[in-house]
mmCIF file of N, CA and C in Angstrom:
data_model
loop_
_atom_site.group_PDB
_atom_site.id
_atom_site.type_symbol
_atom_site.label_atom_id
_atom_site.label_comp_id
_atom_site.label_asym_id
_atom_site.label_seq_id
_atom_site.Cartn_x
_atom_site.Cartn_y
_atom_site.Cartn_z
ATOM 1 N N UNK A 1 0.640 -1.328 -0.238
ATOM 2 C CA UNK A 1 0.063 -0.210 -0.012
ATOM 3 C C UNK A 1 1.046 1.279 -0.293
ATOM 4 N N UNK A 2 0.675 1.965 -0.649
ATOM 5 C CA UNK A 2 1.098 3.273 -1.400
ATOM 6 C C UNK A 2 0.617 4.808 -0.597
ATOM 7 N N UNK A 3 1.033 5.188 0.363
ATOM 8 C CA UNK A 3 0.540 6.452 0.901
ATOM 9 C C UNK A 3 1.229 7.846 0.070
ATOM 10 N N UNK A 4 0.599 8.315 -0.649
ATOM 11 C CA UNK A 4 1.043 10.008 -1.122
ATOM 12 C C UNK A 4 0.406 10.834 -0.676
ATOM 13 N N UNK A 5 1.237 11.548 -0.214
ATOM 14 C CA UNK A 5 0.769 13.094 0.644
ATOM 15 C C UNK A 5 1.150 13.851 -0.379
ATOM 16 N N UNK A 6 0.012 14.592 -0.689
ATOM 17 C CA UNK A 6 0.246 16.201 -1.422
ATOM 18 C C UNK A 6 0.120 17.358 -0.757
ATOM 19 N N UNK A 7 0.345 17.350 0.747
ATOM 20 C CA UNK A 7 0.174 18.797 1.422
ATOM 21 C C UNK A 7 1.332 19.497 2.292
ATOM 22 N N UNK A 8 1.306 20.577 2.390
ATOM 23 C CA UNK A 8 2.126 21.421 3.265
ATOM 24 C C UNK A 8 1.326 22.042 4.184
ATOM 25 N N UNK A 9 1.532 21.315 5.635
ATOM 26 C CA UNK A 9 0.393 21.639 6.416
ATOM 27 C C UNK A 9 0.457 23.100 6.920
ATOM 28 N N UNK A 10 1.903 23.799 6.670
ATOM 29 C CA UNK A 10 2.005 25.399 7.284
ATOM 30 C C UNK A 10 1.397 26.047 6.254
ATOM 31 N N UNK A 11 1.132 25.891 5.097
ATOM 32 C CA UNK A 11 0.848 26.766 4.051
ATOM 33 C C UNK A 11 -0.693 26.638 3.547
ATOM 34 N N UNK A 12 -1.454 25.421 4.087
ATOM 35 C CA UNK A 12 -2.450 25.312 3.248
ATOM 36 C C UNK A 12 -2.194 24.447 2.269
ATOM 37 N N UNK A 13 -2.688 24.866 0.830
ATOM 38 C CA UNK A 13 -2.504 24.276 -0.056
ATOM 39 C C UNK A 13 -1.722 24.772 -1.507
ATOM 40 N N UNK A 14 -0.906 24.298 -1.976
ATOM 41 C CA UNK A 14 -0.236 25.118 -2.756
ATOM 42 C C UNK A 14 -0.736 24.682 -4.246
ATOM 43 N N UNK A 15 -0.757 25.519 -5.263
ATOM 44 C CA UNK A 15 -1.186 25.095 -6.307
ATOM 45 C C UNK A 15 -0.481 23.610 -6.871
ATOM 46 N N UNK A 16 0.811 23.413 -6.761
ATOM 47 C CA UNK A 16 1.382 22.311 -7.349
ATOM 48 C C UNK A 16 0.469 21.095 -6.910
ATOM 49 N N UNK A 17 0.467 20.913 -5.199
ATOM 50 C CA UNK A 17 0.186 19.778 -4.346
ATOM 51 C C UNK A 17 -1.453 19.655 -5.030
ATOM 52 N N UNK A 18 -2.011 20.496 -4.734
ATOM 53 C CA UNK A 18 -3.615 20.525 -5.330
ATOM 54 C C UNK A 18 -3.662 19.757 -6.611
ATOM 55 N N UNK A 19 -2.419 20.415 -7.827
ATOM 56 C CA UNK A 19 -2.598 19.644 -8.847
ATOM 57 C C UNK A 19 -2.273 18.327 -8.999
ATOM 58 N N UNK A 20 -1.170 18.296 -8.296
ATOM 59 C CA UNK A 20 -0.800 17.024 -8.196
ATOM 60 C C UNK A 20 -1.505 15.671 -7.462
ATOM 61 N N UNK A 21 -2.293 16.073 -6.602
ATOM 62 C CA UNK A 21 -3.580 14.985 -6.086
ATOM 63 C C UNK A 21 -4.532 14.999 -7.211
ATOM 64 N N UNK A 22 -5.103 16.196 -7.940
ATOM 65 C CA UNK A 22 -5.971 16.010 -8.871
ATOM 66 C C UNK A 22 -5.501 14.978 -10.098
ATOM 67 N N UNK A 23 -3.944 15.083 -10.227
ATOM 68 C CA UNK A 23 -3.274 14.259 -11.267
ATOM 69 C C UNK A 23 -3.344 12.795 -10.814
ATOM 70 N N UNK A 24 -3.259 12.837 -9.842
ATOM 71 C CA UNK A 24 -3.431 11.115 -9.045
ATOM 72 C C UNK A 24 -4.497 10.756 -9.132
ATOM 73 N N UNK A 25 -5.570 11.501 -8.523
ATOM 74 C CA UNK A 25 -6.769 11.052 -8.803
ATOM 75 C C UNK A 25 -7.246 10.927 -10.311
ATOM 76 N N UNK A 26 -6.954 11.550 -10.918
ATOM 77 C CA UNK A 26 -7.123 11.228 -12.548
ATOM 78 C C UNK A 26 -6.607 9.958 -12.888
ATOM 79 N N UNK A 27 -5.406 9.506 -12.905
ATOM 80 C CA UNK A 27 -4.765 8.427 -13.084
ATOM 81 C C UNK A 27 -5.550 7.443 -12.472
ATOM 82 N N UNK A 28 -6.083 7.218 -10.990
ATOM 83 C CA UNK A 28 -6.974 6.083 -10.313
ATOM 84 C C UNK A 28 -8.063 6.325 -10.659
ATOM 85 N N UNK A 29 -8.591 6.891 -11.564
ATOM 86 C CA UNK A 29 -9.842 6.834 -12.296
ATOM 87 C C UNK A 29 -9.843 6.043 -13.405
ATOM 88 N N UNK A 30 -8.720 6.400 -14.528
ATOM 89 C CA UNK A 30 -8.281 5.752 -15.599
ATOM 90 C C UNK A 30 -8.227 4.274 -15.481
ATOM 91 N N UNK A 31 -7.212 3.954 -14.188
ATOM 92 C CA UNK A 31 -6.870 2.696 -14.048
ATOM 93 C C UNK A 31 -8.003 1.664 -13.375
ATOM 94 N N UNK A 32 -9.168 2.547 -13.263
ATOM 95 C CA UNK A 32 -10.264 1.794 -12.760
ATOM 96 C C UNK A 32 -11.273 1.716 -13.499
ATOM 97 N N UNK A 33 -11.206 2.263 -14.852
ATOM 98 C CA UNK A 33 -12.213 2.868 -15.423
ATOM 99 C C UNK A 33 -13.281 1.418 -15.880
ATOM 100 N N UNK A 34 -12.541 0.156 -16.144
ATOM 101 C CA UNK A 34 -13.283 -0.917 -16.586
ATOM 102 C C UNK A 34 -14.078 -1.664 -15.668
ATOM 103 N N UNK A 35 -12.993 -1.979 -14.226
ATOM 104 C CA UNK A 35 -13.480 -2.326 -13.051
ATOM 105 C C UNK A 35 -12.825 -2.024 -11.876
ATOM 106 N N UNK A 36 -13.500 -1.684 -10.792
ATOM 107 C CA UNK A 36 -13.022 -1.496 -9.555
ATOM 108 C C UNK A 36 -13.779 -0.056 -9.238
ATOM 109 N N UNK A 37 -13.102 0.460 -8.113
ATOM 110 C CA UNK A 37 -13.991 1.520 -7.714
ATOM 111 C C UNK A 37 -12.660 2.247 -6.550
ATOM 112 N N UNK A 38 -13.430 3.592 -6.725
ATOM 113 C CA UNK A 38 -12.346 4.714 -5.932
ATOM 114 C C UNK A 38 -13.232 5.242 -4.817
ATOM 115 N N UNK A 39 -12.785 5.319 -3.962
ATOM 116 C CA UNK A 39 -13.547 6.055 -2.574
ATOM 117 C C UNK A 39 -12.733 7.164 -2.233
ATOM 118 N N UNK A 40 -13.652 8.187 -1.842
ATOM 119 C CA UNK A 40 -13.185 9.366 -1.324
ATOM 120 C C UNK A 40 -13.822 9.754 -0.434
ATOM 121 N N UNK A 41 -13.280 10.428 0.518
ATOM 122 C CA UNK A 41 -13.755 10.933 1.696
ATOM 123 C C UNK A 41 -13.341 12.557 1.928
ATOM 124 N N UNK A 42 -13.975 13.181 2.542
ATOM 125 C CA UNK A 42 -13.652 14.713 2.980
ATOM 126 C C UNK A 42 -14.177 15.053 4.190
ATOM 127 N N UNK A 43 -13.238 15.300 4.990
ATOM 128 C CA UNK A 43 -13.404 15.754 6.595
ATOM 129 C C UNK A 43 -13.043 16.914 6.874
ATOM 130 N N UNK A 44 -13.102 17.237 8.165
ATOM 131 C CA UNK A 44 -12.415 18.414 8.697
ATOM 132 C C UNK A 44 -11.471 18.231 9.490
ATOM 133 N N UNK A 45 -10.209 19.063 9.108
ATOM 134 C CA UNK A 45 -8.701 18.634 9.670
ATOM 135 C C UNK A 45 -8.431 19.531 10.858
ATOM 136 N N UNK A 46 -7.617 19.229 12.044
ATOM 137 C CA UNK A 46 -7.579 20.163 12.770
ATOM 138 C C UNK A 46 -5.936 20.547 12.919
ATOM 139 N N UNK A 47 -5.277 19.696 12.156
ATOM 140 C CA UNK A 47 -3.741 20.143 11.976
ATOM 141 C C UNK A 47 -3.366 18.735 12.711
ATOM 142 N N UNK A 48 -3.802 18.031 13.743
ATOM 143 C CA UNK A 48 -3.258 17.106 14.566
ATOM 144 C C UNK A 48 -2.739 15.909 13.486
ATOM 145 N N UNK A 49 -1.468 15.102 13.774
ATOM 146 C CA UNK A 49 -1.170 14.066 13.063
ATOM 147 C C UNK A 49 -1.482 12.878 14.385
ATOM 148 N N UNK A 50 -1.403 13.042 15.661
ATOM 149 C CA UNK A 50 -1.381 12.196 16.896
ATOM 150 C C UNK A 50 -2.635 12.560 17.424
ATOM 151 N N UNK A 51 -3.000 11.249 18.522
ATOM 152 C CA UNK A 51 -3.871 11.972 19.122
ATOM 153 C C UNK A 51 -3.638 12.742 20.819
ATOM 154 N N UNK A 52 -3.849 13.874 20.645
ATOM 155 C CA UNK A 52 -3.647 14.881 21.111
ATOM 156 C C UNK A 52 -5.237 15.708 22.106
ATOM 157 N N UNK A 53 -5.079 16.310 22.988
ATOM 158 C CA UNK A 53 -6.154 17.186 23.543
ATOM 159 C C UNK A 53 -6.288 18.186 22.103
ATOM 160 N N UNK A 54 -7.608 18.348 21.910
ATOM 161 C CA UNK A 54 -8.025 19.097 20.774
ATOM 162 C C UNK A 54 -7.562 20.775 21.186
ATOM 163 N N UNK A 55 -6.686 21.425 19.887
ATOM 164 C CA UNK A 55 -6.793 22.840 20.091
ATOM 165 C C UNK A 55 -7.248 23.489 19.680
ATOM 166 N N UNK A 56 -7.438 25.009 19.471
ATOM 167 C CA UNK A 56 -8.125 25.806 18.606
ATOM 168 C C UNK A 56 -6.967 26.196 17.559
ATOM 169 N N UNK A 57 -7.929 25.530 16.388
ATOM 170 C CA UNK A 57 -7.206 25.288 14.881
ATOM 171 C C UNK A 57 -6.946 26.719 14.641
ATOM 172 N N UNK A 58 -5.493 27.489 13.928
ATOM 173 C CA UNK A 58 -5.740 28.882 13.424
ATOM 174 C C UNK A 58 -6.701 28.652 12.332
ATOM 175 N N UNK A 59 -6.797 28.186 11.244
ATOM 176 C CA UNK A 59 -7.543 28.136 10.029
ATOM 177 C C UNK A 59 -8.290 26.592 10.188
ATOM 178 N N UNK A 60 -9.223 26.940 9.555
ATOM 179 C CA UNK A 60 -10.259 25.446 9.014
ATOM 180 C C UNK A 60 -9.480 24.653 7.684
ATOM 181 N N UNK A 61 -9.491 23.566 8.095
ATOM 182 C CA UNK A 61 -8.456 22.832 6.972
ATOM 183 C C UNK A 61 -9.692 21.579 6.841
ATOM 184 N N UNK A 62 -9.502 21.075 5.366
ATOM 185 C CA UNK A 62 -10.361 20.088 4.800
ATOM 186 C C UNK A 62 -9.068 19.148 4.623
ATOM 187 N N UNK A 63 -9.293 17.991 4.806
ATOM 188 C CA UNK A 63 -8.507 16.504 4.464
ATOM 189 C C UNK A 63 -9.420 15.852 3.613
ATOM 190 N N UNK A 64 -8.936 15.873 2.631
ATOM 191 C CA UNK A 64 -9.376 14.767 1.065
ATOM 192 C C UNK A 64 -8.564 13.530 0.992
ATOM 193 N N UNK A 65 -9.367 12.200 1.181
ATOM 194 C CA UNK A 65 -8.366 11.081 0.861
ATOM 195 C C UNK A 65 -9.047 10.474 -0.233
ATOM 196 N N UNK A 66 -8.402 9.911 -0.845
ATOM 197 C CA UNK A 66 -9.031 8.926 -2.199
ATOM 198 C C UNK A 66 -8.116 7.290 -2.104
ATOM 199 N N UNK A 67 -8.717 6.465 -2.190
ATOM 200 C CA UNK A 67 -8.223 5.165 -2.156
ATOM 201 C C UNK A 67 -8.925 3.959 -3.526
ATOM 202 N N UNK A 68 -7.987 3.281 -3.666
ATOM 203 C CA UNK A 68 -8.566 2.414 -4.901
ATOM 204 C C UNK A 68 -8.173 0.709 -4.411
ATOM 205 N N UNK A 69 -7.856 0.600 -3.328
ATOM 206 C CA UNK A 69 -7.306 -0.567 -2.746
ATOM 207 C C UNK A 69 -5.837 -0.885 -3.099
ATOM 208 N N UNK A 70 -5.329 -0.179 -3.656
ATOM 209 C CA UNK A 70 -3.877 -0.056 -4.249
ATOM 210 C C UNK A 70 -3.006 1.193 -3.939
ATOM 211 N N UNK A 71 -3.669 2.139 -4.170
ATOM 212 C CA UNK A 71 -3.035 3.410 -4.120
ATOM 213 C C UNK A 71 -4.052 4.548 -2.982
ATOM 214 N N UNK A 72 -3.105 4.888 -1.955
ATOM 215 C CA UNK A 72 -3.682 5.726 -1.211
ATOM 216 C C UNK A 72 -3.443 7.265 -1.560
ATOM 217 N N UNK A 73 -4.562 8.139 -1.556
ATOM 218 C CA UNK A 73 -3.665 10.143 -1.918
ATOM 219 C C UNK A 73 -4.832 10.781 -0.725
ATOM 220 N N UNK A 74 -3.797 11.468 -0.423
ATOM 221 C CA UNK A 74 -4.739 12.594 0.387
ATOM 222 C C UNK A 74 -4.094 13.877 0.565
ATOM 223 N N UNK A 75 -4.565 14.999 0.583
ATOM 224 C CA UNK A 75 -4.366 16.413 0.469
ATOM 225 C C UNK A 75 -5.305 17.180 1.388
ATOM 226 N N UNK A 76 -4.581 18.483 2.055
ATOM 227 C CA UNK A 76 -4.983 19.215 2.812
ATOM 228 C C UNK A 76 -5.262 20.310 2.148
ATOM 229 N N UNK A 77 -6.801 20.839 2.391
ATOM 230 C CA UNK A 77 -7.261 22.043 1.758
ATOM 231 C C UNK A 77 -7.266 23.170 2.555
ATOM 232 N N UNK A 78 -6.978 24.496 2.507
ATOM 233 C CA UNK A 78 -7.031 25.431 3.467
ATOM 234 C C UNK A 78 -8.656 26.344 2.763
ATOM 235 N N UNK A 79 -9.202 26.520 3.989
ATOM 236 C CA UNK A 79 -10.715 27.558 3.844
ATOM 237 C C UNK A 79 -10.353 28.662 2.638
ATOM 238 N N UNK A 80 -9.260 28.937 2.135
ATOM 239 C CA UNK A 80 -8.976 29.766 1.433
ATOM 240 C C UNK A 80 -9.125 29.513 -0.004
ATOM 241 N N UNK A 81 -8.765 28.306 -0.208
ATOM 242 C CA UNK A 81 -8.297 27.239 -1.477
ATOM 243 C C UNK A 81 -9.539 26.726 -1.857
ATOM 244 N N UNK A 82 -10.269 26.299 -0.950
ATOM 245 C CA UNK A 82 -11.632 25.569 -1.267
ATOM 246 C C UNK A 82 -12.277 25.825 -2.542
ATOM 247 N N UNK A 83 -12.717 27.011 -2.917
ATOM 248 C CA UNK A 83 -13.339 27.181 -4.261
ATOM 249 C C UNK A 83 -12.802 26.641 -5.495
ATOM 250 N N UNK A 84 -11.254 27.243 -5.663
ATOM 251 C CA UNK A 84 -10.468 26.927 -6.785
ATOM 252 C C UNK A 84 -10.204 25.305 -6.763
ATOM 253 N N UNK A 85 -10.041 24.461 -5.452
ATOM 254 C CA UNK A 85 -10.051 23.251 -5.937
ATOM 255 C C UNK A 85 -11.272 22.421 -5.847
ATOM 256 N N UNK A 86 -12.498 23.082 -5.463
ATOM 257 C CA UNK A 86 -13.812 22.460 -5.774
ATOM 258 C C UNK A 86 -14.071 22.175 -6.998
ATOM 259 N N UNK A 87 -13.531 23.874 -7.968
ATOM 260 C CA UNK A 87 -13.887 23.849 -9.505
ATOM 261 C C UNK A 87 -13.048 22.917 -9.878
ATOM 262 N N UNK A 88 -11.865 22.432 -9.720
ATOM 263 C CA UNK A 88 -11.194 21.567 -10.397
ATOM 264 C C UNK A 88 -11.637 20.273 -10.570
ATOM 265 N N UNK A 89 -12.476 19.773 -8.827
ATOM 266 C CA UNK A 89 -12.315 18.445 -8.639
ATOM 267 C C UNK A 89 -13.884 18.202 -9.364
ATOM 268 N N UNK A 90 -14.733 19.419 -9.251
ATOM 269 C CA UNK A 90 -16.080 18.874 -10.052
ATOM 270 C C UNK A 90 -15.684 18.391 -11.568
ATOM 271 N N UNK A 91 -14.840 19.710 -12.362
ATOM 272 C CA UNK A 91 -14.503 19.176 -13.363
ATOM 273 C C UNK A 91 -13.948 17.695 -13.888
ATOM 274 N N UNK A 92 -13.229 17.275 -13.107
ATOM 275 C CA UNK A 92 -12.396 15.897 -12.716
ATOM 276 C C UNK A 92 -13.939 15.127 -12.257
ATOM 277 N N UNK A 93 -14.710 15.188 -11.855
ATOM 278 C CA UNK A 93 -15.506 14.359 -11.724
ATOM 279 C C UNK A 93 -16.338 13.884 -12.979
ATOM 280 N N UNK A 94 -16.773 15.220 -13.473
ATOM 281 C CA UNK A 94 -17.657 15.302 -14.723
ATOM 282 C C UNK A 94 -17.142 14.650 -15.874
ATOM 283 N N UNK A 95 -15.659 14.667 -15.914
ATOM 284 C CA UNK A 95 -15.114 14.137 -16.885
ATOM 285 C C UNK A 95 -15.108 12.710 -17.022
ATOM 286 N N UNK A 96 -14.751 11.832 -15.317
ATOM 287 C CA UNK A 96 -14.628 10.605 -15.175
ATOM 288 C C UNK A 96 -16.232 9.746 -15.132
ATOM 289 N N UNK A 97 -16.919 10.024 -14.803
ATOM 290 C CA UNK A 97 -18.335 9.768 -14.891
ATOM 291 C C UNK A 97 -18.815 8.894 -16.040
ATOM 292 N N UNK A 98 -18.362 9.157 -17.104
ATOM 293 C CA UNK A 98 -18.867 8.555 -18.551
ATOM 294 C C UNK A 98 -18.819 7.121 -18.416
ATOM 295 N N UNK A 99 -18.221 6.172 -17.517
ATOM 296 C CA UNK A 99 -18.093 5.118 -17.500
ATOM 297 C C UNK A 99 -19.129 4.389 -16.629
ATOM 298 N N UNK A 100 -20.267 5.037 -16.017
ATOM 299 C CA UNK A 100 -20.933 4.404 -14.887
ATOM 300 C C UNK A 100 -21.974 3.720 -15.902
ATOM 301 N N UNK A 101 -22.210 2.612 -15.395
ATOM 302 C CA UNK A 101 -23.353 1.611 -16.122
ATOM 303 C C UNK A 101 -24.759 2.429 -15.687
ATOM 304 N N UNK A 102 -25.659 2.493 -16.818
ATOM 305 C CA UNK A 102 -26.889 3.136 -16.859
ATOM 306 C C UNK A 102 -27.895 1.937 -15.854
ATOM 307 N N UNK A 103 -28.949 2.604 -15.140
ATOM 308 C CA UNK A 103 -29.818 1.651 -14.329
ATOM 309 C C UNK A 103 -30.697 1.150 -15.437
ATOM 310 N N UNK A 104 -31.344 -0.029 -15.263
ATOM 311 C CA UNK A 104 -32.156 -0.678 -16.003
ATOM 312 C C UNK A 104 -33.436 -1.107 -15.285
ATOM 313 N N UNK A 105 -34.062 -0.447 -15.741
ATOM 314 C CA UNK A 105 -35.556 -0.230 -15.149
ATOM 315 C C UNK A 105 -36.613 -1.699 -15.140
ATOM 316 N N UNK A 106 -36.659 -1.889 -16.477
ATOM 317 C CA UNK A 106 -37.310 -2.700 -17.120
ATOM 318 C C UNK A 106 -36.999 -4.059 -16.228
ATOM 319 N N UNK A 107 -35.781 -4.542 -16.315
ATOM 320 C CA UNK A 107 -34.867 -5.458 -15.589
ATOM 321 C C UNK A 107 -35.627 -5.887 -14.056
ATOM 322 N N UNK A 108 -35.516 -4.699 -13.434
ATOM 323 C CA UNK A 108 -36.319 -4.692 -12.249
ATOM 324 C C UNK A 108 -37.447 -5.184 -12.209
ATOM 325 N N UNK A 109 -38.387 -4.440 -13.062
ATOM 326 C CA UNK A 109 -39.707 -4.654 -13.218
ATOM 327 C C UNK A 109 -40.213 -6.085 -13.198
ATOM 328 N N UNK A 110 -39.143 -6.592 -13.847
ATOM 329 C CA UNK A 110 -39.655 -8.042 -14.279
ATOM 330 C C UNK A 110 -38.979 -8.727 -13.219
ATOM 331 N N UNK A 111 -38.084 -8.549 -12.546
ATOM 332 C CA UNK A 111 -37.665 -9.531 -11.358
ATOM 333 C C UNK A 111 -38.633 -9.325 -10.327
ATOM 334 N N UNK A 112 -39.094 -8.197 -10.170
ATOM 335 C CA UNK A 112 -40.343 -7.829 -8.969
ATOM 336 C C UNK A 112 -41.647 -8.492 -9.391
ATOM 337 N N UNK A 113 -41.814 -8.540 -10.554
ATOM 338 C CA UNK A 113 -43.331 -9.286 -10.938
ATOM 339 C C UNK A 113 -43.201 -10.668 -10.931
ATOM 340 N N UNK A 114 -41.849 -11.326 -11.047
ATOM 341 C CA UNK A 114 -41.484 -12.984 -10.951
ATOM 342 C C UNK A 114 -41.823 -13.381 -9.515
ATOM 343 N N UNK A 115 -40.853 -12.282 -8.426
ATOM 344 C CA UNK A 115 -41.118 -12.575 -7.272
ATOM 345 C C UNK A 115 -42.469 -12.823 -6.615
ATOM 346 N N UNK A 116 -43.427 -11.998 -7.068
ATOM 347 C CA UNK A 116 -44.750 -11.467 -6.602
ATOM 348 C C UNK A 116 -45.533 -12.905 -6.864
ATOM 349 N N UNK A 117 -45.049 -13.366 -8.287
ATOM 350 C CA UNK A 117 -46.136 -14.195 -8.717
ATOM 351 C C UNK A 117 -45.904 -15.955 -7.926
#
């Protein structure tokens, strides 16, 4: 398992770090296009790396993680850079959602009818 951290906690997000994370995420989507899945989580981050007593955060940070059971990516985004990152992230998601399977309603209806009989 490989952990790639594209963040610098002292300065929030740098353009190259956010772009590096998005580039890694793009590669992850392409590798899992035919089969597999990518899990993405977002959560509030207070800058702690170990369990300590909670401190008053200087700035609101967001921790973003992505994993495909082979590679793990993570980055930390400052509140100042959220909009820029979110625009790039949304574009990336729109570009990679074309391989989703369409939901077949007719097949489900037939299966429900068989169960009812």
